[in-house]
Tab-separated table of C-alpha atoms in Angstrom:
chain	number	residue	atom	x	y	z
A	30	UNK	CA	26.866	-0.885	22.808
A	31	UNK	CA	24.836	1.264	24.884
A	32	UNK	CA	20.903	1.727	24.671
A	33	UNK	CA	18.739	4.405	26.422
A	34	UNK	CA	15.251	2.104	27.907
A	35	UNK	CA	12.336	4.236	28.672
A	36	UNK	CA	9.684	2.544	30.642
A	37	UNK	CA	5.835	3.598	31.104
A	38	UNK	CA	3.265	2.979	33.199
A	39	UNK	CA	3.060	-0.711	34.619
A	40	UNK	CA	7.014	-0.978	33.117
A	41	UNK	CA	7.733	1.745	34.523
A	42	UNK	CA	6.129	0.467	37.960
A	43	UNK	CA	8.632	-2.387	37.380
A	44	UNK	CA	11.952	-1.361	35.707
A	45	UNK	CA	12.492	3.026	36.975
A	46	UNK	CA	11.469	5.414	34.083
A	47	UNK	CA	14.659	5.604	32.237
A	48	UNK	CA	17.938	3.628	32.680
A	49	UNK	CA	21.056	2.764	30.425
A	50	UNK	CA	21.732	-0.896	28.790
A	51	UNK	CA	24.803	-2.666	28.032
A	52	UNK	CA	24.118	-5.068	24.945
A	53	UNK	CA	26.108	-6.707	22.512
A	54	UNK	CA	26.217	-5.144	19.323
A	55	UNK	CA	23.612	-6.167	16.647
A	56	UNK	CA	21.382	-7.330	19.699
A	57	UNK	CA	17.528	-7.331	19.492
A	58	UNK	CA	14.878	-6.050	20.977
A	59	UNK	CA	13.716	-8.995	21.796
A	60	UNK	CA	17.043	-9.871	23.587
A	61	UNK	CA	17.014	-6.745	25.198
A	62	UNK	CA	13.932	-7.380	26.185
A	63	UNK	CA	15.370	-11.049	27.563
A	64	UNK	CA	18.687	-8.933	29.314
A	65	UNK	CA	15.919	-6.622	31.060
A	66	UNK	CA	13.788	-9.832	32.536
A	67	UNK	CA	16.447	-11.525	34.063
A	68	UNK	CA	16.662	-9.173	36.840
A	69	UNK	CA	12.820	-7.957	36.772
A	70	UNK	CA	10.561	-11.215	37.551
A	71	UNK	CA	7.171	-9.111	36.922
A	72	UNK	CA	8.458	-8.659	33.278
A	73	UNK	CA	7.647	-11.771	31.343
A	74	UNK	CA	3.811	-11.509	32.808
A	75	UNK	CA	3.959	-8.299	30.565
A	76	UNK	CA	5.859	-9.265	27.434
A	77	UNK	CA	2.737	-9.708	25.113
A	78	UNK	CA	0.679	-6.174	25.707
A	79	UNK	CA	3.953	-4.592	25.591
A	80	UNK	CA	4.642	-2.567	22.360
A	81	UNK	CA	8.872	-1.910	22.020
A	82	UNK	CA	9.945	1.578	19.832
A	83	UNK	CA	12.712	2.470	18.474
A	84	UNK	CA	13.609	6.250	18.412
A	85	UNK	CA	10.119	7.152	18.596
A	86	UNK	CA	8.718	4.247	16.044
A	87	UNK	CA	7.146	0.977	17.306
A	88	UNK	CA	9.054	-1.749	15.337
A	89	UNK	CA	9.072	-5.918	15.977
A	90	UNK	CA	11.334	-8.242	18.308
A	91	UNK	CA	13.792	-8.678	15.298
A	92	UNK	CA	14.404	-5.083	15.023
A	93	UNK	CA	18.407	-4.733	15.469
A	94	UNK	CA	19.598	-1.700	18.006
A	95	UNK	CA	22.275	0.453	17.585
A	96	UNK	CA	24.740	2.487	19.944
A	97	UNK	CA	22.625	5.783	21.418
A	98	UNK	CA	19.057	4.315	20.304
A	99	UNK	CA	16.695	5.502	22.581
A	100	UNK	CA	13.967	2.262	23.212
A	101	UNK	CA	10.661	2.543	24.679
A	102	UNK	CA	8.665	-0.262	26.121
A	103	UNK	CA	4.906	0.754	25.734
A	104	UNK	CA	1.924	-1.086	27.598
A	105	UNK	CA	-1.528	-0.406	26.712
A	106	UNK	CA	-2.197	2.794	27.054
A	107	UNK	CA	-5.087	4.776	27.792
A	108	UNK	CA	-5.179	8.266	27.504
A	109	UNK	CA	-7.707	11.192	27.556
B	154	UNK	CA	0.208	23.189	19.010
B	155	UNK	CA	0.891	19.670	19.921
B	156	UNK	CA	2.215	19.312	23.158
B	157	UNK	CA	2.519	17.555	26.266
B	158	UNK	CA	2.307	19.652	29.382
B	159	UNK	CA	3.105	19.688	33.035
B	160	UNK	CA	0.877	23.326	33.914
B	161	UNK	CA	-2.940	23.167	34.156
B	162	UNK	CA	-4.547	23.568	30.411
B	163	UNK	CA	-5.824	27.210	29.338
B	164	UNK	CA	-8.952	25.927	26.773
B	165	UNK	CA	-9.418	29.181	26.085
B	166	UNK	CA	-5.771	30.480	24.843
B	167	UNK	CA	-5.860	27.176	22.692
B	168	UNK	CA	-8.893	28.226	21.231
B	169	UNK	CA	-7.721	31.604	20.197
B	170	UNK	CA	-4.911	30.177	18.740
B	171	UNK	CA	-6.593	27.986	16.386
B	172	UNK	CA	-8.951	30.996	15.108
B	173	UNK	CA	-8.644	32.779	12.324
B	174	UNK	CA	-10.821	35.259	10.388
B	175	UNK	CA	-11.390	32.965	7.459
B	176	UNK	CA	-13.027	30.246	10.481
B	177	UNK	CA	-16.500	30.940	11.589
B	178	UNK	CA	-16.723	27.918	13.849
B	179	UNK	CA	-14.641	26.562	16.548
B	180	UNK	CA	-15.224	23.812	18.369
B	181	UNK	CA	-13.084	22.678	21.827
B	182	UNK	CA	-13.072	19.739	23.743
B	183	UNK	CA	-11.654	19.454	26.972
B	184	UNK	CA	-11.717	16.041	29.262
B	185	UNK	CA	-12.188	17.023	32.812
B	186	UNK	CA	-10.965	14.351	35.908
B	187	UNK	CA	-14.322	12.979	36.525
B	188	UNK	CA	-15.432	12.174	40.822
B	189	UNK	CA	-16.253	8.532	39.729
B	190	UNK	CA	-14.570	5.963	37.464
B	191	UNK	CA	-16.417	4.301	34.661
B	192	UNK	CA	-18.006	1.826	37.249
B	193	UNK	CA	-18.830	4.175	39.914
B	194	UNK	CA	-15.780	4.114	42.375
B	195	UNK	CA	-15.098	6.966	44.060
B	196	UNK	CA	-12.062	8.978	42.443
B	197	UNK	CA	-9.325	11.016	43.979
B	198	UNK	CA	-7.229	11.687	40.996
B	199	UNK	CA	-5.244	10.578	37.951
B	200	UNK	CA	-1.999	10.066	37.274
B	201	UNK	CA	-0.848	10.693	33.913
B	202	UNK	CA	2.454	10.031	31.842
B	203	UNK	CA	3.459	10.183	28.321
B	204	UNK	CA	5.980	9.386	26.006
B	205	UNK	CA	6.086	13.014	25.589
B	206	UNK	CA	7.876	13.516	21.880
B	207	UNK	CA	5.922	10.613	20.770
B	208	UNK	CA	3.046	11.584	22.430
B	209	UNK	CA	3.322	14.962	20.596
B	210	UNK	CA	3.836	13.919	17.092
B	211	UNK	CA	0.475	11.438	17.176
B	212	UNK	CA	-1.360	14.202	17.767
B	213	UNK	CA	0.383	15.917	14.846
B	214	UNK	CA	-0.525	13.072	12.496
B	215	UNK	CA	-4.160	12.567	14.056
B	216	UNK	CA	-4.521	16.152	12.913
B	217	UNK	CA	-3.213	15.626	9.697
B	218	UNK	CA	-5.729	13.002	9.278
B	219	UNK	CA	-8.468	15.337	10.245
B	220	UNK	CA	-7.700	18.243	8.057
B	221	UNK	CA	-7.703	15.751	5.435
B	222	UNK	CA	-10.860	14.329	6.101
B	223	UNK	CA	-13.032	16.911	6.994
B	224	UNK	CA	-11.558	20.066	5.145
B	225	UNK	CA	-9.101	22.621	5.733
B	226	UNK	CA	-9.026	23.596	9.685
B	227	UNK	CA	-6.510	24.666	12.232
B	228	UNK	CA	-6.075	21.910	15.434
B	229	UNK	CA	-4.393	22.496	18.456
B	230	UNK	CA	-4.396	19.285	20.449
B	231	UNK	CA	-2.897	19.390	24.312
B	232	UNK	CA	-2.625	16.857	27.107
B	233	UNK	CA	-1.439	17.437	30.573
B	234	UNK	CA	0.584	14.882	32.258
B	235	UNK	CA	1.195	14.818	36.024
B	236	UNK	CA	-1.009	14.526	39.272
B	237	UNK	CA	-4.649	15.654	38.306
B	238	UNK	CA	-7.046	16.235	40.600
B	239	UNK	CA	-11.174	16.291	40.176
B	240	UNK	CA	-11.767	18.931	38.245
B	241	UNK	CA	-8.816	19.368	36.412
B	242	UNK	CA	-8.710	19.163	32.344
B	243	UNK	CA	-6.537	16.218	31.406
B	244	UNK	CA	-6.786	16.457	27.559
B	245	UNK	CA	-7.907	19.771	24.992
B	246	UNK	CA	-8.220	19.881	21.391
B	247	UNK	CA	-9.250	23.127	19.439
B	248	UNK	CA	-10.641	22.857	16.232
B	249	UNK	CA	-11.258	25.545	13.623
B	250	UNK	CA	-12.787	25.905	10.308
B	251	UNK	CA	-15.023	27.959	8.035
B	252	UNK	CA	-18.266	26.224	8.776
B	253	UNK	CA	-19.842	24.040	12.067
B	254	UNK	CA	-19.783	20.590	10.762
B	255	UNK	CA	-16.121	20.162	9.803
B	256	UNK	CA	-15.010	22.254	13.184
B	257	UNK	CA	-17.436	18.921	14.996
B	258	UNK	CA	-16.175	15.976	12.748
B	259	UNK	CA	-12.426	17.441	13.273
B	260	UNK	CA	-12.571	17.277	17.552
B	261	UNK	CA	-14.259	14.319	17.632
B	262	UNK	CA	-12.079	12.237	15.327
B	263	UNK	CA	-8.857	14.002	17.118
B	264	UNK	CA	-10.115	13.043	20.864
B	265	UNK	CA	-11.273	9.514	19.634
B	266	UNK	CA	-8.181	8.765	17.834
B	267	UNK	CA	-5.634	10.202	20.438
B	268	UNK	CA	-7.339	7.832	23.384
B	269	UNK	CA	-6.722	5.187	20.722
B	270	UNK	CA	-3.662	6.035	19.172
B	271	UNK	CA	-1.290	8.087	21.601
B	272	UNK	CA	1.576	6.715	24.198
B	273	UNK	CA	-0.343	8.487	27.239
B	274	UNK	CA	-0.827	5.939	29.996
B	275	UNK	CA	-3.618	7.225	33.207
B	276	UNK	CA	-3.756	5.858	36.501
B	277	UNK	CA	-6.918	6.033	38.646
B	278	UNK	CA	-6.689	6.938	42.377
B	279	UNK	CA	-9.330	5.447	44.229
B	280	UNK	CA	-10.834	7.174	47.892
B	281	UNK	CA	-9.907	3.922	49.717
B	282	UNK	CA	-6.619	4.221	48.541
B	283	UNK	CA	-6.088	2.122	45.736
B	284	UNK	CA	-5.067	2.454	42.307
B	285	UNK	CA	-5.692	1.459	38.645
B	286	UNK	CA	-4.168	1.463	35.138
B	287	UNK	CA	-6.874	2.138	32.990
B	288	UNK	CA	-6.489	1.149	29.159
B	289	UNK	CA	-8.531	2.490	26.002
B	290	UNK	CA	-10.955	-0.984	24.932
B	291	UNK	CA	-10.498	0.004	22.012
B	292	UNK	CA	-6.606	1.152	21.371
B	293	UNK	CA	-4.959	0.594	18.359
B	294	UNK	CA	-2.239	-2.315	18.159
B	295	UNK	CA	-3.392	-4.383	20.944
B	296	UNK	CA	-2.002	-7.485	21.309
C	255	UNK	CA	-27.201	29.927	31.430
C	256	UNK	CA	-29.503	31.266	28.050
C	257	UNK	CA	-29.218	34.704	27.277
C	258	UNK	CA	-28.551	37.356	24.789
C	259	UNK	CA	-26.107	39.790	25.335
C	260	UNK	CA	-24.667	42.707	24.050
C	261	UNK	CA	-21.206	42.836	25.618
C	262	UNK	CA	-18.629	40.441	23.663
C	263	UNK	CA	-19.087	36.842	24.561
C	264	UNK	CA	-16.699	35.265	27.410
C	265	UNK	CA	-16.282	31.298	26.239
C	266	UNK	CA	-14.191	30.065	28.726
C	267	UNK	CA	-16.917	31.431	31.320
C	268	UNK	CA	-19.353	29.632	29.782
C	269	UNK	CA	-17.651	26.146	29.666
C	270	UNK	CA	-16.543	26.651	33.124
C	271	UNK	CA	-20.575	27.363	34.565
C	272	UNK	CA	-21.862	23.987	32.866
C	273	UNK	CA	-18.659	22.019	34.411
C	274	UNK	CA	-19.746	19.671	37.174
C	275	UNK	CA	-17.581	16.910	38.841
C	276	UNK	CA	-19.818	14.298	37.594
C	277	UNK	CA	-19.003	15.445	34.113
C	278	UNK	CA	-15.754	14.086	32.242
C	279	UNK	CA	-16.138	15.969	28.788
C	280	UNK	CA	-16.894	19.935	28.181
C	281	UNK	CA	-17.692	20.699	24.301
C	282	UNK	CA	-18.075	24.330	23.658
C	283	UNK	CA	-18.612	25.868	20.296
C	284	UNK	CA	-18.412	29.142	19.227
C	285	UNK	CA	-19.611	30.785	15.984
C	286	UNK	CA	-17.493	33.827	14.911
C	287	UNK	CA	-17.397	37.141	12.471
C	288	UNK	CA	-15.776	35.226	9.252
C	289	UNK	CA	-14.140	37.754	7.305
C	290	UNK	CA	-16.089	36.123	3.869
C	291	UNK	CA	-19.201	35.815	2.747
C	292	UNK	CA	-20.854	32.354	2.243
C	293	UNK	CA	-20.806	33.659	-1.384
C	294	UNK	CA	-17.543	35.008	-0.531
C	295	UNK	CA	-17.894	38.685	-0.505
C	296	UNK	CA	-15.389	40.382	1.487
C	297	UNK	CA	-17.427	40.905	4.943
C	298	UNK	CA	-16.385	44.019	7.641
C	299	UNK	CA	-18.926	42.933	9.743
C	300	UNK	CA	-22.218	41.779	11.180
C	301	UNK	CA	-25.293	43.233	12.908
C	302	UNK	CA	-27.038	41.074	14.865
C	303	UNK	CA	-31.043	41.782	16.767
C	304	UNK	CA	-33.433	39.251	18.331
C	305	UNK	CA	-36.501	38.819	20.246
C	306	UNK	CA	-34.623	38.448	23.463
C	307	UNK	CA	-37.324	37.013	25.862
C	308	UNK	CA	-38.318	34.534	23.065
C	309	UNK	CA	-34.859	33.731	21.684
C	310	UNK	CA	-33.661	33.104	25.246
C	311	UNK	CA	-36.857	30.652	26.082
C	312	UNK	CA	-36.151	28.620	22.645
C	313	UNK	CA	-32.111	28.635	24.089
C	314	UNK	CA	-33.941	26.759	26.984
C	315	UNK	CA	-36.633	24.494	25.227
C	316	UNK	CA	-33.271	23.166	22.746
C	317	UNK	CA	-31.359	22.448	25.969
C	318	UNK	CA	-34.080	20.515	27.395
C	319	UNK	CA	-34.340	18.387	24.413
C	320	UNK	CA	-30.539	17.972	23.892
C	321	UNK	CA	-31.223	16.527	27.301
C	322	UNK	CA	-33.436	14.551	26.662
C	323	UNK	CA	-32.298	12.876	23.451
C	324	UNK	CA	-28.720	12.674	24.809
C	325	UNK	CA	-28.107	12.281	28.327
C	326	UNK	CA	-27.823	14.450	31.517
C	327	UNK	CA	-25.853	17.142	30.912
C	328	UNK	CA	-25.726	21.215	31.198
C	329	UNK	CA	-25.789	23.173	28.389
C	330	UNK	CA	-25.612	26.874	28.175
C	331	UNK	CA	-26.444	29.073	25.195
C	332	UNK	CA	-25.331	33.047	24.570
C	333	UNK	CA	-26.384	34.810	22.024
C	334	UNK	CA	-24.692	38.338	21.532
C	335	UNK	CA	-26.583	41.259	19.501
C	336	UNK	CA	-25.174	44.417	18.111
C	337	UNK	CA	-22.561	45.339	15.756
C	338	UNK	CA	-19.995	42.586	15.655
C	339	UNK	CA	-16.496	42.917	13.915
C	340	UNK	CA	-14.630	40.227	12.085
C	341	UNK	CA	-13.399	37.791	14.415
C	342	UNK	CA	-16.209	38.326	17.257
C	343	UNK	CA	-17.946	35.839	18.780
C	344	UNK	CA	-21.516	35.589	17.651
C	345	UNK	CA	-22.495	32.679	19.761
C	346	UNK	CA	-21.513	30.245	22.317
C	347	UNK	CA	-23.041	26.954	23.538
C	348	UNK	CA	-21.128	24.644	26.081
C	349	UNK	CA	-21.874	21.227	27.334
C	350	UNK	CA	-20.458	19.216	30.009
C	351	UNK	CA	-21.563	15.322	30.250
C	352	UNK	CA	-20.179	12.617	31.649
C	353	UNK	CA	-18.868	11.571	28.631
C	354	UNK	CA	-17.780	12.813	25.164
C	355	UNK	CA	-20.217	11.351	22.865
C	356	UNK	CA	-23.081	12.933	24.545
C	357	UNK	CA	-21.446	15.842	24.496
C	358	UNK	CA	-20.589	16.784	21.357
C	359	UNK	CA	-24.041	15.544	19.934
C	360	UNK	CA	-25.247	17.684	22.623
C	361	UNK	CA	-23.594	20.649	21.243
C	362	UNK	CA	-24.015	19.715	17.761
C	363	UNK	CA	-27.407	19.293	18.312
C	364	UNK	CA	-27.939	22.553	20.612
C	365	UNK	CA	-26.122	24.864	17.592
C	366	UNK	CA	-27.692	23.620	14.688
C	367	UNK	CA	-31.576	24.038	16.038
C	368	UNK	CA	-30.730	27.441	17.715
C	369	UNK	CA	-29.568	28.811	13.882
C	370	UNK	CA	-32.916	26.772	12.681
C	371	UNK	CA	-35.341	27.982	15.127
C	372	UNK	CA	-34.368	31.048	17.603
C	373	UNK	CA	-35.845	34.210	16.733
C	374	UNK	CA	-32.456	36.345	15.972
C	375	UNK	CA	-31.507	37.701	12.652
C	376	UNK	CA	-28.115	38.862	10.816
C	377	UNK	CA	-27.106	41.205	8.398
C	378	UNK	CA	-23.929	41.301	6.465
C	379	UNK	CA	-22.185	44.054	5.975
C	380	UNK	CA	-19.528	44.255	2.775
C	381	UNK	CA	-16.806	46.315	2.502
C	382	UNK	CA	-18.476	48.094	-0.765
C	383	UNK	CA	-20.856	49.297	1.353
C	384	UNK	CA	-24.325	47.582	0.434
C	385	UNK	CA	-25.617	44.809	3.030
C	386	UNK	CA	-28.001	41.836	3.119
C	387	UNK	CA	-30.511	40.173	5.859
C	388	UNK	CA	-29.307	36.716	5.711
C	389	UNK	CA	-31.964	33.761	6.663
C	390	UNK	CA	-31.072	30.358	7.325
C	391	UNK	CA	-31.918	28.234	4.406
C	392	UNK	CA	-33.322	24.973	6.339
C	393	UNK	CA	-35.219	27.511	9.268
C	394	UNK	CA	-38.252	26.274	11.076
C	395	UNK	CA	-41.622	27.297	9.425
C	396	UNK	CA	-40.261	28.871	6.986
C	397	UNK	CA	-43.167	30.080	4.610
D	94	UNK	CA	-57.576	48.769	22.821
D	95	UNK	CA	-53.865	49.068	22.689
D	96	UNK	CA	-50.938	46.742	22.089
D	97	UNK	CA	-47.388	47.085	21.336
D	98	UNK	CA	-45.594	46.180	18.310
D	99	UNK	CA	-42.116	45.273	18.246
D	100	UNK	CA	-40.552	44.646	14.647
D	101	UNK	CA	-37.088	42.960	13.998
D	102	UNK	CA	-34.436	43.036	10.466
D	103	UNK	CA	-36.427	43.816	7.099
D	104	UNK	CA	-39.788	44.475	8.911
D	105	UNK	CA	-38.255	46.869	11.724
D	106	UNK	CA	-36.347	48.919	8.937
D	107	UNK	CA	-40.037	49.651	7.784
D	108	UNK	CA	-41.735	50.425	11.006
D	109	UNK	CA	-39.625	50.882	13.805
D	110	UNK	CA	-38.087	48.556	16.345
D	111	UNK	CA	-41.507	49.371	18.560
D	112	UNK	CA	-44.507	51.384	18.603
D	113	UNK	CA	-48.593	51.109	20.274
D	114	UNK	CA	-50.971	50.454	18.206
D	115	UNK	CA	-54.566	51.865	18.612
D	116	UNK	CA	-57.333	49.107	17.549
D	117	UNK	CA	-60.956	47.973	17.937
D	118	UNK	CA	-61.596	45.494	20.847
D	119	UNK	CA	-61.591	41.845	19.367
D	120	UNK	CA	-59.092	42.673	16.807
D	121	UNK	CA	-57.309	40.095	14.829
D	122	UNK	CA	-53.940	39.623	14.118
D	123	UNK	CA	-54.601	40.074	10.108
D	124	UNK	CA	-56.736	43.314	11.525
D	125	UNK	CA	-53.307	44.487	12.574
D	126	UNK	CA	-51.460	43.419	10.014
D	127	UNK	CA	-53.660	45.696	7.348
D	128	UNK	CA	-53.788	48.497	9.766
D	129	UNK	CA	-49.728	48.929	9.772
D	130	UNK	CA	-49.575	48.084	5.630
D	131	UNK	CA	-52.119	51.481	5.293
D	132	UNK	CA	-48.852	53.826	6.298
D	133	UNK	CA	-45.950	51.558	5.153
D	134	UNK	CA	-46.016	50.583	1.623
D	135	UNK	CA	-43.536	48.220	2.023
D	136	UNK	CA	-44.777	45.809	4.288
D	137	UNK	CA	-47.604	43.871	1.754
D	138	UNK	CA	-44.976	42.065	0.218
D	139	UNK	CA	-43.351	40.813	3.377
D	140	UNK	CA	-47.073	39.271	4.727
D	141	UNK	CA	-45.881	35.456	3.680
D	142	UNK	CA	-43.164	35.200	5.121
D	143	UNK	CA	-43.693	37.157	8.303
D	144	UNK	CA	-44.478	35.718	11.453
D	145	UNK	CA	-46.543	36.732	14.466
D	146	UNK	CA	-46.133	36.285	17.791
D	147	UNK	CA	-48.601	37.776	20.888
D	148	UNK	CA	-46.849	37.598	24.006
D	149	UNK	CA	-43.747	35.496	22.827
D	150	UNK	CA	-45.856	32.787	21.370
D	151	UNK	CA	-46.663	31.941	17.254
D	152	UNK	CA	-50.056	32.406	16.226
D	153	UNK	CA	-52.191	32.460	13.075
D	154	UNK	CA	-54.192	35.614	12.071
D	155	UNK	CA	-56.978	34.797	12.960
D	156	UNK	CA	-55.856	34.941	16.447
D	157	UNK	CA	-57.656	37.483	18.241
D	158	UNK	CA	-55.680	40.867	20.243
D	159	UNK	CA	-56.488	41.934	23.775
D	160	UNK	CA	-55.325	45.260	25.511
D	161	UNK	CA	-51.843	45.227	26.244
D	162	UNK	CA	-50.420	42.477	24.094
D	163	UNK	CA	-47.252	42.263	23.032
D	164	UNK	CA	-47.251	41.719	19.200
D	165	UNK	CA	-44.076	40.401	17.664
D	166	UNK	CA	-43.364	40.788	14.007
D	167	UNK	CA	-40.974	38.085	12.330
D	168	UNK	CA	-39.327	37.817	9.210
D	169	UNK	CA	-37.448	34.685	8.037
D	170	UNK	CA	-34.832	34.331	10.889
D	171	UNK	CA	-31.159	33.371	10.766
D	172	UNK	CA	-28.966	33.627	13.580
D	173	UNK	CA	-25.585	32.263	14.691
């Protein structure tokens, strides 16, 4: 299956703004989280302060991704 | 309204929007690029960038919250994303209601809880040519 | 800026002449023409008349202790006079400080002693005809 | 001596937004006062709870006049 990652900020810094994943279905988001690190070595630094959403709602590591979900990877933010 | 924008923010038309003849008080805030960060370097700038739909509907709920709170008002609440200069208004919200204290308690709690609360990250351009992402101390869900 | 005026009042101006690049956070309130009574009589309007010299010298004395209590910052206060319809602006104050908090208790502040102290008074018209002087209940030496 | 007398809201619908006023030298404020009630029947009952100001400052009525003051009359106030 096919995710959509949106990156922000220091992520973004690291990984582009937006890019398509190739996952096995019933993946994680913590193991897309693990697919996105192998190839980005700043990532793991940034794995705690980084909030993960799922179609626009932050859910948990264990949170199971479907074909066409649209994930967000959300460090601290700060605006105003 | 509850939007993220590229264009400079119009205060003003947000205001008018929020108005209406049963509201004799309206109260704006606007947050303006400042010329020195919060320990005294030298600014050029600020990047902003937002998870724009998500960014949007926080601001929905934060006003939700207020009118609930504080009593029936209208609340526009807009923040510009992009390459800001000093000078340039980053973040409005527009409150208004039938009497002073509610149109106060209403901006406040929306500006407070959207620097908490909303996917909007801001980067700080220094004059010697360095740069910073600067967090909220005290955002929600921090790990 | 602390006047009284008689042409309609021009927010956005206001806001934009207390603006410095030191300041991150603008707060502006404006009181308007509600089309309802406090006791909820339908309202068509209000007629407004004031001391101006004195009026604008108490606009200046509540800046300087909105100042004082709360930080640098500019404040401006207009005052408008005349015949004002539902949905005019009545009154303006801005702020600009370097930050938010400071601001809005600024403004807060600023509003709430002008309506207490300044030497302007209101009467509401209703739309049966009859109208009432209308005093602010917690004024300054009040009798 | 004169001064000038400038009335706002319930006391200006009784006298006039301005007028001079033609008194003794060393006139008090009260001495004023009673000298505008003689023509305007109305104004007794507003003496409690109107202020006076000489030359855009409170004072009492015992506050003595001078030639050319500007006397401010000032009912209960409520702007905004």
């Amino acid at each position: 299956m096919k995710v959509r990652v949106l990156a922000f900020a220091r992520v973004r810094e690291l990984l582009g703004s937006a890019r398509e994943v190739e996952l096995p279905a019933g993946s994680t988001a913590a193991a897309l989280w693990d697919e996105l690190a192998k190839t980005c070595t700043g990532l793991p630094a940034l794995a705690k302060s980084t909030r993960i959403a799922r179609n626009g709602h932050v859910v948990n590591r264990a949170e199971i991704l479907h074909e066409g979900d649209e994930i967000a990877l959300l460090p601290p933010a700060g605006g105003g | 309204m509850f939007a993220v924008v590229s264009e400079p923010i119009d205060v003003a038309a947000i205001a008018r929007e929020v108005r209406t003849d049963a509201c004799g008080a309206v109260v704006t805030f606007a947050g303006v690029v400042r010329e020195r960060s919060d320990d005294d370097r030298p600014v050029t700038g600020l990047s902003y960038e937002a998870h724009e739909n998500m960014a949007a509907e926080e601001f929905e709920r934060i006003a939700a919250e207020a009118r609930e709170r504080f009593g029936s008002c209208a609340i526009s609440v807009v923040h510009r994303i992009g390459d800001l200069a000093v000078g340039d208004v980053s973040v409005a919200v527009a409150v208004a209601a039938p009497h002073r204290s509610a149109a106060f308690a209403a901006c406040e709690y929306a500006i407070h809880e959207l620097k908490r609360r909303a996917p909007i990250w801001k980067k700080e351009h220094y004059t010697r040519g360095d740069s910073e992402w600067k967090t909220n101390p005290d955002r929600a869900n921090s790990p």
